[in-house]
Amino acid sequence: MDADQRAAAHPSPAHDGAPGSRPPIPAMRGHDPRPAPAPAAPVRAAAVRRLTPDDLPFVATEHLRHFPDGFFARLGPGFVAAYLRTYLDSPHACAYAITAPPAPAPTPSTDRRPAGYLLGVLDPAAHRTHLLRFHRRTLAARGALALAVRPVAAGHFLRTRTARYARALLPTGMRSSIPTPGPASPPEPSGVTAVLAYVAVIGGARSRGLGGALVDRFAADATAAGCDRAELVTLAGTGGAGPFYERRGWTPRGISAAPDGRLLTTYELLLVRPAETGSPVTVDDPAHRGAISER
């Protein structure tokens, strides 16, 4: 869940008196013979929008690049693309892309391809129901095929995830027959908790506030959807993005171990609803889009 962790300003170059440049001409009797300069074209700001099926190749490629240690990445690009697609058609999830504003240059770039993405879930229980109803067979088939040709991943799956994934994929009434591995989880807080699953920004577009814009959009949409809090996990220590989230108001809630032994810090953001502030939260796209976690 690592994100763009820096934000920097990009000042426009000023006149520096370089050789060949034309210095200002003093006004002559109140008249400047030069034509008035044309107003500068406005710089286009970063734009957050919904992900579309056309964005899936980009997202799958960046997902494999940014999260190579995730278990789903070990199953290959075919499974990753099918898994990411579940976020696009779920009414209980968010899937955003962001395009970077062009950097100051003599000829600004007009490339408006995505520079980052975010995937999250507004109602985990409802989203899981949607996933099981519409994507269970596809994900199970692709996962079985991927494991059949990847014996190392298959062994890792059997050791660390069989019981948990079986519980997640089975209907509710059949889950009680499968034991829960490991110690009992602490009780979840009351209310609906939105889950920020993934956020990533391509290397060439970092330090421009894109990761922050994606995270802020998710928090705003989760608030508008009536969620009480948002939650995410990132690697504990210097390898994670903890300082980035702390600067945005997220607070650490505890450390846990992933099935592969990596330590993860859970972060929480308490959401203030419009009724509590007296001002409405505007959402420019009410049609939210959006997994079974790979942790």
PDB file of C-alpha atoms in Angstrom:
ATOM      1  CA  MET A   1       0.000   0.000   0.000  1.00  0.00           C
ATOM      2  CA  ASP A   2       2.862   2.237  -0.581  1.00  0.00           C
ATOM      3  CA  ALA A   3       2.069   5.623  -2.012  1.00  0.00           C
ATOM      4  CA  ASP A   4       3.681   8.759  -3.337  1.00  0.00           C
ATOM      5  CA  GLN A   5       5.339  10.091  -0.168  1.00  0.00           C
ATOM      6  CA  ARG A   6       6.502  13.531  -1.153  1.00  0.00           C
ATOM      7  CA  ALA A   7       4.988  16.732  -2.499  1.00  0.00           C
ATOM      8  CA  ALA A   8       7.039  19.460  -4.163  1.00  0.00           C
ATOM      9  CA  ALA A   9       6.311  22.762  -5.809  1.00  0.00           C
ATOM     10  CA  HIS A  10       7.373  23.419  -9.370  1.00  0.00           C
ATOM     11  CA  PRO A  11       8.043  27.169  -9.742  1.00  0.00           C
ATOM     12  CA  SER A  12       7.785  28.668 -13.182  1.00  0.00           C
ATOM     13  CA  PRO A  13      11.073  30.060 -14.574  1.00  0.00           C
ATOM     14  CA  ALA A  14      11.404  33.834 -14.410  1.00  0.00           C
ATOM     15  CA  HIS A  15      13.288  36.211 -16.690  1.00  0.00           C
ATOM     16  CA  ASP A  16      16.965  35.823 -15.876  1.00  0.00           C
ATOM     17  CA  GLY A  17      18.621  38.227 -18.312  1.00  0.00           C
ATOM     18  CA  ALA A  18      20.269  35.416 -20.266  1.00  0.00           C
ATOM     19  CA  PRO A  19      22.123  36.405 -23.449  1.00  0.00           C
ATOM     20  CA  GLY A  20      19.721  36.830 -26.332  1.00  0.00           C
ATOM     21  CA  SER A  21      16.741  37.509 -24.063  1.00  0.00           C
ATOM     22  CA  ARG A  22      14.949  40.854 -24.359  1.00  0.00           C
ATOM     23  CA  PRO A  23      15.023  42.901 -21.139  1.00  0.00           C
ATOM     24  CA  PRO A  24      12.088  45.076 -20.136  1.00  0.00           C
ATOM     25  CA  ILE A  25      11.787  48.364 -22.083  1.00  0.00           C
ATOM     26  CA  PRO A  26      11.116  51.447 -19.956  1.00  0.00           C
ATOM     27  CA  ALA A  27       7.787  53.094 -20.688  1.00  0.00           C
ATOM     28  CA  MET A  28       8.039  56.022 -23.128  1.00  0.00           C
ATOM     29  CA  ARG A  29       5.526  58.789 -22.454  1.00  0.00           C
ATOM     30  CA  GLY A  30       3.157  56.192 -21.047  1.00  0.00           C
ATOM     31  CA  HIS A  31       3.240  53.983 -24.168  1.00  0.00           C
ATOM     32  CA  ASP A  32       5.024  50.653 -24.636  1.00  0.00           C
ATOM     33  CA  PRO A  33       5.525  49.980 -28.351  1.00  0.00           C
ATOM     34  CA  ARG A  34       5.588  46.246 -27.834  1.00  0.00           C
ATOM     35  CA  PRO A  35       2.343  44.278 -28.253  1.00  0.00           C
ATOM     36  CA  ALA A  36       0.770  43.127 -25.016  1.00  0.00           C
ATOM     37  CA  PRO A  37       1.857  39.568 -24.157  1.00  0.00           C
ATOM     38  CA  ALA A  38      -0.760  36.861 -24.537  1.00  0.00           C
ATOM     39  CA  PRO A  39      -2.052  35.508 -21.225  1.00  0.00           C
ATOM     40  CA  ALA A  40      -0.366  32.305 -20.163  1.00  0.00           C
ATOM     41  CA  ALA A  41      -2.387  29.155 -20.712  1.00  0.00           C
ATOM     42  CA  PRO A  42      -3.557  27.674 -17.405  1.00  0.00           C
ATOM     43  CA  VAL A  43      -1.649  24.627 -16.221  1.00  0.00           C
ATOM     44  CA  ARG A  44      -3.923  21.621 -16.043  1.00  0.00           C
ATOM     45  CA  ALA A  45      -4.174  20.188 -12.576  1.00  0.00           C
ATOM     46  CA  ALA A  46      -4.019  16.525 -11.661  1.00  0.00           C
ATOM     47  CA  ALA A  47      -7.387  14.887 -12.296  1.00  0.00           C
ATOM     48  CA  VAL A  48      -8.814  11.967 -10.316  1.00  0.00           C
ATOM     49  CA  ARG A  49     -11.291   9.882 -12.279  1.00  0.00           C
ATOM     50  CA  ARG A  50     -12.805   6.421 -12.254  1.00  0.00           C
ATOM     51  CA  LEU A  51     -10.783   3.534 -13.590  1.00  0.00           C
ATOM     52  CA  THR A  52     -12.131   1.994 -16.780  1.00  0.00           C
ATOM     53  CA  PRO A  53     -11.497  -1.412 -18.404  1.00  0.00           C
ATOM     54  CA  ASP A  54      -9.092   0.345 -20.765  1.00  0.00           C
ATOM     55  CA  ASP A  55      -6.916   1.203 -17.745  1.00  0.00           C
ATOM     56  CA  LEU A  56      -6.556  -2.415 -16.599  1.00  0.00           C
ATOM     57  CA  PRO A  57      -3.335  -3.174 -18.538  1.00  0.00           C
ATOM     58  CA  PHE A  58      -1.692  -0.124 -16.957  1.00  0.00           C
ATOM     59  CA  VAL A  59      -2.948  -0.976 -13.465  1.00  0.00           C
ATOM     60  CA  ALA A  60      -1.941  -4.642 -13.745  1.00  0.00           C
ATOM     61  CA  THR A  61       1.558  -3.712 -14.910  1.00  0.00           C
ATOM     62  CA  GLU A  62       2.027  -1.149 -12.142  1.00  0.00           C
ATOM     63  CA  HIS A  63       0.545  -3.517  -9.555  1.00  0.00           C
ATOM     64  CA  LEU A  64       3.123  -6.172 -10.416  1.00  0.00           C
ATOM     65  CA  ARG A  65       5.866  -3.535 -10.279  1.00  0.00           C
ATOM     66  CA  HIS A  66       4.841  -1.959  -6.960  1.00  0.00           C
ATOM     67  CA  PHE A  67       3.603  -5.067  -5.119  1.00  0.00           C
ATOM     68  CA  PRO A  68       5.831  -7.907  -6.344  1.00  0.00           C
ATOM     69  CA  ASP A  69       5.864  -9.569  -2.922  1.00  0.00           C
ATOM     70  CA  GLY A  70       2.078  -9.873  -2.732  1.00  0.00           C
ATOM     71  CA  PHE A  71       0.742 -13.383  -3.132  1.00  0.00           C
ATOM     72  CA  PHE A  72      -1.539 -12.451  -6.029  1.00  0.00           C
ATOM     73  CA  ALA A  73       1.451 -11.123  -7.966  1.00  0.00           C
ATOM     74  CA  ARG A  74       3.006 -14.579  -7.713  1.00  0.00           C
ATOM     75  CA  LEU A  75       0.043 -15.978  -9.620  1.00  0.00           C
ATOM     76  CA  GLY A  76       0.922 -13.993 -12.711  1.00  0.00           C
ATOM     77  CA  PRO A  77      -0.525 -11.153 -14.761  1.00  0.00           C
ATOM     78  CA  GLY A  78      -3.636 -13.075 -15.857  1.00  0.00           C
ATOM     79  CA  PHE A  79      -4.855 -13.611 -12.319  1.00  0.00           C
ATOM     80  CA  VAL A  80      -3.872 -10.080 -11.278  1.00  0.00           C
ATOM     81  CA  ALA A  81      -5.919  -8.558 -14.104  1.00  0.00           C
ATOM     82  CA  ALA A  82      -8.958 -10.684 -13.212  1.00  0.00           C
ATOM     83  CA  TYR A  83      -8.616  -9.764  -9.543  1.00  0.00           C
ATOM     84  CA  LEU A  84      -8.276  -6.040 -10.238  1.00  0.00           C
ATOM     85  CA  ARG A  85     -11.342  -6.136 -12.484  1.00  0.00           C
ATOM     86  CA  THR A  86     -13.493  -6.988  -9.456  1.00  0.00           C
ATOM     87  CA  TYR A  87     -13.054  -3.410  -8.240  1.00  0.00           C
ATOM     88  CA  LEU A  88     -14.463  -1.900 -11.411  1.00  0.00           C
ATOM     89  CA  ASP A  89     -17.999  -3.293 -11.309  1.00  0.00           C
ATOM     90  CA  SER A  90     -18.661  -3.456  -7.578  1.00  0.00           C
ATOM     91  CA  PRO A  91     -21.020  -0.787  -6.215  1.00  0.00           C
ATOM     92  CA  HIS A  92     -19.254  -1.134  -2.856  1.00  0.00           C
ATOM     93  CA  ALA A  93     -15.726  -0.283  -3.978  1.00  0.00           C
ATOM     94  CA  CYS A  94     -13.680   2.593  -5.371  1.00  0.00           C
ATOM     95  CA  ALA A  95     -11.256   2.395  -8.280  1.00  0.00           C
ATOM     96  CA  TYR A  96      -9.539   5.637  -9.276  1.00  0.00           C
ATOM     97  CA  ALA A  97      -6.913   6.729 -11.756  1.00  0.00           C
ATOM     98  CA  ILE A  98      -5.061  10.018 -11.634  1.00  0.00           C
ATOM     99  CA  THR A  99      -3.357  11.919 -14.422  1.00  0.00           C
ATOM    100  CA  ALA A 100      -0.382  14.130 -13.651  1.00  0.00           C
ATOM    101  CA  PRO A 101      -0.337  17.838 -14.474  1.00  0.00           C
ATOM    102  CA  PRO A 102       2.311  18.568 -17.100  1.00  0.00           C
ATOM    103  CA  ALA A 103       5.602  19.717 -15.609  1.00  0.00           C
ATOM    104  CA  PRO A 104       6.733  23.265 -16.501  1.00  0.00           C
ATOM    105  CA  ALA A 105       8.579  23.104 -19.811  1.00  0.00           C
ATOM    106  CA  PRO A 106       8.909  25.131 -22.995  1.00  0.00           C
ATOM    107  CA  THR A 107       6.470  22.705 -24.614  1.00  0.00           C
ATOM    108  CA  PRO A 108       4.264  21.125 -21.905  1.00  0.00           C
ATOM    109  CA  SER A 109       3.414  17.491 -22.426  1.00  0.00           C
ATOM    110  CA  THR A 110      -0.114  16.615 -23.466  1.00  0.00           C
ATOM    111  CA  ASP A 111       0.189  13.022 -22.264  1.00  0.00           C
ATOM    112  CA  ARG A 112      -2.869  12.356 -20.098  1.00  0.00           C
ATOM    113  CA  ARG A 113      -2.324   8.665 -19.440  1.00  0.00           C
ATOM    114  CA  PRO A 114      -2.741   7.522 -15.818  1.00  0.00           C
ATOM    115  CA  ALA A 115       0.144   8.297 -13.526  1.00  0.00           C
ATOM    116  CA  GLY A 116      -1.253   6.419 -10.523  1.00  0.00           C
ATOM    117  CA  TYR A 117      -4.211   4.485  -9.189  1.00  0.00           C
ATOM    118  CA  LEU A 118      -6.061   3.630  -5.995  1.00  0.00           C
ATOM    119  CA  LEU A 119      -8.290   0.668  -5.149  1.00  0.00           C
ATOM    120  CA  GLY A 120     -10.440   0.541  -2.034  1.00  0.00           C
ATOM    121  CA  VAL A 121     -13.616  -0.896  -0.560  1.00  0.00           C
ATOM    122  CA  LEU A 122     -16.384   1.149   1.046  1.00  0.00           C
ATOM    123  CA  ASP A 123     -18.285  -1.811   2.541  1.00  0.00           C
ATOM    124  CA  PRO A 124     -16.095  -4.932   2.832  1.00  0.00           C
ATOM    125  CA  ALA A 125     -18.937  -7.339   3.681  1.00  0.00           C
ATOM    126  CA  ALA A 126     -21.144  -6.158   0.812  1.00  0.00           C
ATOM    127  CA  HIS A 127     -18.214  -6.146  -1.593  1.00  0.00           C
ATOM    128  CA  ARG A 128     -17.302  -9.721  -0.651  1.00  0.00           C
ATOM    129  CA  THR A 129     -20.874 -10.785  -1.365  1.00  0.00           C
ATOM    130  CA  HIS A 130     -20.686  -9.096  -4.769  1.00  0.00           C
ATOM    131  CA  LEU A 131     -17.347 -10.753  -5.525  1.00  0.00           C
ATOM    132  CA  LEU A 132     -18.628 -14.215  -4.617  1.00  0.00           C
ATOM    133  CA  ARG A 133     -21.729 -13.770  -6.726  1.00  0.00           C
ATOM    134  CA  PHE A 134     -20.102 -12.453  -9.889  1.00  0.00           C
ATOM    135  CA  HIS A 135     -16.383 -13.361  -9.807  1.00  0.00           C
ATOM    136  CA  ARG A 136     -15.907 -16.467  -7.657  1.00  0.00           C
ATOM    137  CA  ARG A 137     -15.750 -18.981 -10.531  1.00  0.00           C
ATOM    138  CA  THR A 138     -13.418 -16.857 -12.634  1.00  0.00           C
ATOM    139  CA  LEU A 139     -10.990 -16.186  -9.791  1.00  0.00           C
ATOM    140  CA  ALA A 140     -11.051 -19.822  -8.614  1.00  0.00           C
ATOM    141  CA  ALA A 141     -10.380 -21.130 -12.127  1.00  0.00           C
ATOM    142  CA  ARG A 142      -7.575 -18.653 -12.829  1.00  0.00           C
ATOM    143  CA  GLY A 143      -6.058 -19.245  -9.407  1.00  0.00           C
ATOM    144  CA  ALA A 144      -6.115 -23.033  -9.796  1.00  0.00           C
ATOM    145  CA  LEU A 145      -4.509 -22.784 -13.244  1.00  0.00           C
ATOM    146  CA  ALA A 146      -1.813 -20.426 -11.955  1.00  0.00           C
ATOM    147  CA  LEU A 147      -1.016 -22.669  -8.994  1.00  0.00           C
ATOM    148  CA  ALA A 148      -0.866 -25.757 -11.229  1.00  0.00           C
ATOM    149  CA  VAL A 149       2.104 -24.339 -13.131  1.00  0.00           C
ATOM    150  CA  ARG A 150       3.738 -22.651 -10.121  1.00  0.00           C
ATOM    151  CA  PRO A 151       4.589 -25.379  -7.581  1.00  0.00           C
ATOM    152  CA  VAL A 152       6.420 -23.021  -5.215  1.00  0.00           C
ATOM    153  CA  ALA A 153       3.432 -20.688  -5.055  1.00  0.00           C
ATOM    154  CA  ALA A 154       1.134 -23.686  -4.657  1.00  0.00           C
ATOM    155  CA  GLY A 155       3.093 -24.955  -1.660  1.00  0.00           C
ATOM    156  CA  HIS A 156       3.060 -21.501  -0.100  1.00  0.00           C
ATOM    157  CA  PHE A 157      -0.699 -21.258  -0.669  1.00  0.00           C
ATOM    158  CA  LEU A 158      -1.356 -24.619   0.983  1.00  0.00           C
ATOM    159  CA  ARG A 159       0.741 -23.707   4.023  1.00  0.00           C
ATOM    160  CA  THR A 160      -0.524 -20.199   4.642  1.00  0.00           C
ATOM    161  CA  ARG A 161      -3.847 -19.469   2.940  1.00  0.00           C
ATOM    162  CA  THR A 162      -5.963 -22.542   2.266  1.00  0.00           C
ATOM    163  CA  ALA A 163      -8.257 -22.291   5.295  1.00  0.00           C
ATOM    164  CA  ARG A 164      -8.589 -18.501   5.178  1.00  0.00           C
ATOM    165  CA  TYR A 165      -9.414 -18.322   1.469  1.00  0.00           C
ATOM    166  CA  ALA A 166     -11.805 -21.235   1.727  1.00  0.00           C
ATOM    167  CA  ARG A 167     -13.676 -19.432   4.470  1.00  0.00           C
ATOM    168  CA  ALA A 168     -13.816 -16.276   2.377  1.00  0.00           C
ATOM    169  CA  LEU A 169     -15.004 -18.006  -0.796  1.00  0.00           C
ATOM    170  CA  LEU A 170     -17.638 -20.234   0.769  1.00  0.00           C
ATOM    171  CA  PRO A 171     -21.185 -19.069   1.481  1.00  0.00           C
ATOM    172  CA  THR A 172     -21.678 -17.753   5.003  1.00  0.00           C
ATOM    173  CA  GLY A 173     -23.531 -20.815   6.293  1.00  0.00           C
ATOM    174  CA  MET A 174     -20.686 -23.155   5.380  1.00  0.00           C
ATOM    175  CA  ARG A 175     -17.812 -21.216   6.948  1.00  0.00           C
ATOM    176  CA  SER A 176     -18.235 -22.464  10.504  1.00  0.00           C
ATOM    177  CA  SER A 177     -16.996 -25.934   9.521  1.00  0.00           C
ATOM    178  CA  ILE A 178     -13.566 -24.576   8.580  1.00  0.00           C
ATOM    179  CA  PRO A 179     -11.250 -23.786  11.512  1.00  0.00           C
ATOM    180  CA  THR A 180      -9.731 -20.337  11.726  1.00  0.00           C
ATOM    181  CA  PRO A 181      -5.914 -20.574  11.697  1.00  0.00           C
ATOM    182  CA  GLY A 182      -3.840 -18.799  14.312  1.00  0.00           C
ATOM    183  CA  PRO A 183      -4.995 -16.832  17.341  1.00  0.00           C
ATOM    184  CA  ALA A 184      -8.381 -15.178  17.394  1.00  0.00           C
ATOM    185  CA  SER A 185      -8.490 -11.731  15.829  1.00  0.00           C
ATOM    186  CA  PRO A 186      -9.285  -8.770  18.082  1.00  0.00           C
ATOM    187  CA  PRO A 187     -12.869  -7.545  17.875  1.00  0.00           C
ATOM    188  CA  GLU A 188     -13.536  -5.125  15.042  1.00  0.00           C
ATOM    189  CA  PRO A 189     -14.732  -1.611  15.922  1.00  0.00           C
ATOM    190  CA  SER A 190     -18.414  -0.873  15.464  1.00  0.00           C
ATOM    191  CA  GLY A 191     -19.660   0.869  12.323  1.00  0.00           C
ATOM    192  CA  VAL A 192     -18.611   0.457   8.706  1.00  0.00           C
ATOM    193  CA  THR A 193     -14.874   0.575   8.041  1.00  0.00           C
ATOM    194  CA  ALA A 194     -13.707   1.439   4.528  1.00  0.00           C
ATOM    195  CA  VAL A 195     -10.519  -0.310   3.430  1.00  0.00           C
ATOM    196  CA  LEU A 196      -7.872   1.347   1.288  1.00  0.00           C
ATOM    197  CA  ALA A 197      -6.376  -1.658  -0.464  1.00  0.00           C
ATOM    198  CA  TYR A 198      -3.764  -0.311  -2.885  1.00  0.00           C
ATOM    199  CA  VAL A 199      -2.376   3.031  -3.986  1.00  0.00           C
ATOM    200  CA  ALA A 200       0.592   3.560  -6.268  1.00  0.00           C
ATOM    201  CA  VAL A 201       2.129   6.343  -8.364  1.00  0.00           C
ATOM    202  CA  ILE A 202       4.592   5.767 -11.195  1.00  0.00           C
ATOM    203  CA  GLY A 203       8.160   6.805 -10.509  1.00  0.00           C
ATOM    204  CA  GLY A 204       8.285   9.680 -12.976  1.00  0.00           C
ATOM    205  CA  ALA A 205       5.224  11.364 -11.459  1.00  0.00           C
ATOM    206  CA  ARG A 206       6.135  11.232  -7.782  1.00  0.00           C
ATOM    207  CA  SER A 207       6.737  14.276  -5.576  1.00  0.00           C
ATOM    208  CA  ARG A 208       3.786  16.059  -7.190  1.00  0.00           C
ATOM    209  CA  GLY A 209       1.049  15.308  -4.661  1.00  0.00           C
ATOM    210  CA  LEU A 210      -0.698  12.604  -6.719  1.00  0.00           C
ATOM    211  CA  GLY A 211      -0.705   9.955  -4.000  1.00  0.00           C
ATOM    212  CA  GLY A 212      -2.157  12.449  -1.538  1.00  0.00           C
ATOM    213  CA  ALA A 213      -4.875  13.459  -3.991  1.00  0.00           C
ATOM    214  CA  LEU A 214      -5.908   9.828  -4.450  1.00  0.00           C
ATOM    215  CA  VAL A 215      -5.971   9.136  -0.697  1.00  0.00           C
ATOM    216  CA  ASP A 216      -7.946  12.315   0.005  1.00  0.00           C
ATOM    217  CA  ARG A 217     -10.506  11.398  -2.672  1.00  0.00           C
ATOM    218  CA  PHE A 218     -10.972   7.968  -1.120  1.00  0.00           C
ATOM    219  CA  ALA A 219     -11.441   9.477   2.346  1.00  0.00           C
ATOM    220  CA  ALA A 220     -13.997  11.969   1.005  1.00  0.00           C
ATOM    221  CA  ASP A 221     -15.987   9.260  -0.779  1.00  0.00           C
ATOM    222  CA  ALA A 222     -15.877   6.985   2.269  1.00  0.00           C
ATOM    223  CA  THR A 223     -17.206   9.849   4.381  1.00  0.00           C
ATOM    224  CA  ALA A 224     -19.986  10.552   1.900  1.00  0.00           C
ATOM    225  CA  ALA A 225     -20.890   6.833   1.898  1.00  0.00           C
ATOM    226  CA  GLY A 226     -21.451   6.948   5.672  1.00  0.00           C
ATOM    227  CA  CYS A 227     -18.337   5.049   6.763  1.00  0.00           C
ATOM    228  CA  ASP A 228     -17.149   5.665  10.317  1.00  0.00           C
ATOM    229  CA  ARG A 229     -13.472   5.123   9.626  1.00  0.00           C
ATOM    230  CA  ALA A 230     -10.985   4.049   6.971  1.00  0.00           C
ATOM    231  CA  GLU A 231      -8.238   1.491   7.380  1.00  0.00           C
ATOM    232  CA  LEU A 232      -5.123   0.346   5.538  1.00  0.00           C
ATOM    233  CA  VAL A 233      -1.958  -1.648   6.104  1.00  0.00           C
ATOM    234  CA  THR A 234       1.577  -0.843   5.020  1.00  0.00           C
ATOM    235  CA  LEU A 235       4.926  -2.399   5.757  1.00  0.00           C
ATOM    236  CA  ALA A 236       6.151  -1.633   9.242  1.00  0.00           C
ATOM    237  CA  GLY A 237       9.335   0.355   9.659  1.00  0.00           C
ATOM    238  CA  THR A 238      11.357   2.217   7.065  1.00  0.00           C
ATOM    239  CA  GLY A 239      10.139   0.056   4.181  1.00  0.00           C
ATOM    240  CA  GLY A 240       6.553   1.219   4.550  1.00  0.00           C
ATOM    241  CA  ALA A 241       4.663   4.433   3.891  1.00  0.00           C
ATOM    242  CA  GLY A 242       3.721   5.128   7.499  1.00  0.00           C
ATOM    243  CA  PRO A 243       5.094   8.707   7.638  1.00  0.00           C
ATOM    244  CA  PHE A 244       3.142   9.630   4.504  1.00  0.00           C
ATOM    245  CA  TYR A 245      -0.159   8.516   6.049  1.00  0.00           C
ATOM    246  CA  GLU A 246       0.623  10.056   9.432  1.00  0.00           C
ATOM    247  CA  ARG A 247       1.094  13.429   7.756  1.00  0.00           C
ATOM    248  CA  ARG A 248      -2.403  13.047   6.336  1.00  0.00           C
ATOM    249  CA  GLY A 249      -4.002  12.363   9.728  1.00  0.00           C
ATOM    250  CA  TRP A 250      -3.922   8.547   9.819  1.00  0.00           C
ATOM    251  CA  THR A 251      -2.919   6.974  13.130  1.00  0.00           C
ATOM    252  CA  PRO A 252      -1.220   3.584  13.712  1.00  0.00           C
ATOM    253  CA  ARG A 253      -3.449   1.008  15.380  1.00  0.00           C
ATOM    254  CA  GLY A 254      -1.122  -1.957  15.729  1.00  0.00           C
ATOM    255  CA  ILE A 255       1.363  -4.290  14.060  1.00  0.00           C
ATOM    256  CA  SER A 256       0.574  -7.746  12.700  1.00  0.00           C
ATOM    257  CA  ALA A 257       2.417 -10.403  10.712  1.00  0.00           C
ATOM    258  CA  ALA A 258       1.500 -11.394   7.164  1.00  0.00           C
ATOM    259  CA  PRO A 259       1.452 -15.114   6.301  1.00  0.00           C
ATOM    260  CA  ASP A 260       4.916 -14.739   4.757  1.00  0.00           C
ATOM    261  CA  GLY A 261       6.295 -13.210   7.957  1.00  0.00           C
ATOM    262  CA  ARG A 262       6.415  -9.549   6.924  1.00  0.00           C
ATOM    263  CA  LEU A 263       5.401  -7.099   9.641  1.00  0.00           C
ATOM    264  CA  LEU A 264       2.517  -4.792   8.708  1.00  0.00           C
ATOM    265  CA  THR A 265       1.270  -1.677  10.468  1.00  0.00           C
ATOM    266  CA  THR A 266      -2.462  -1.030  10.423  1.00  0.00           C
ATOM    267  CA  TYR A 267      -3.447   2.629  10.095  1.00  0.00           C
ATOM    268  CA  GLU A 268      -6.840   4.133  10.834  1.00  0.00           C
ATOM    269  CA  LEU A 269      -8.495   7.395   9.850  1.00  0.00           C
ATOM    270  CA  LEU A 270     -11.586   8.511  11.743  1.00  0.00           C
ATOM    271  CA  LEU A 271     -14.053  10.084   9.336  1.00  0.00           C
ATOM    272  CA  VAL A 272     -16.161  13.112  10.176  1.00  0.00           C
ATOM    273  CA  ARG A 273     -19.603  12.909   8.629  1.00  0.00           C
ATOM    274  CA  PRO A 274     -21.292  15.951   7.078  1.00  0.00           C
ATOM    275  CA  ALA A 275     -23.894  16.117   9.879  1.00  0.00           C
ATOM    276  CA  GLU A 276     -21.081  16.495  12.394  1.00  0.00           C
ATOM    277  CA  THR A 277     -19.534  19.467  10.614  1.00  0.00           C
ATOM    278  CA  GLY A 278     -22.644  21.167   9.271  1.00  0.00           C
ATOM    279  CA  SER A 279     -21.215  21.262   5.745  1.00  0.00           C
ATOM    280  CA  PRO A 280     -21.980  18.754   3.009  1.00  0.00           C
ATOM    281  CA  VAL A 281     -19.320  16.641   1.351  1.00  0.00           C
ATOM    282  CA  THR A 282     -19.484  16.984  -2.401  1.00  0.00           C
ATOM    283  CA  VAL A 283     -18.830  13.842  -4.415  1.00  0.00           C
ATOM    284  CA  ASP A 284     -18.497  14.459  -8.133  1.00  0.00           C
ATOM    285  CA  ASP A 285     -19.036  10.817  -9.011  1.00  0.00           C
ATOM    286  CA  PRO A 286     -21.669   9.031  -6.934  1.00  0.00           C
ATOM    287  CA  ALA A 287     -21.246   5.723  -8.789  1.00  0.00           C
ATOM    288  CA  HIS A 288     -18.558   4.100  -6.661  1.00  0.00           C
ATOM    289  CA  ARG A 289     -16.545   1.302  -8.220  1.00  0.00           C
ATOM    290  CA  GLY A 290     -14.149  -1.329  -6.810  1.00  0.00           C
ATOM    291  CA  ALA A 291     -11.520  -8.068  -2.976  1.00  0.00           C
ATOM    292  CA  ILE A 292     -10.570 -10.633  -0.996  1.00  0.00           C
ATOM    293  CA  SER A 293      -7.346  -9.391   0.537  1.00  0.00           C
ATOM    294  CA  GLU A 294      -4.114 -11.066  -0.538  1.00  0.00           C
ATOM    295  CA  ARG A 295      -2.557 -10.571   2.892  1.00  0.00           C
TER     296      ARG A 295
END
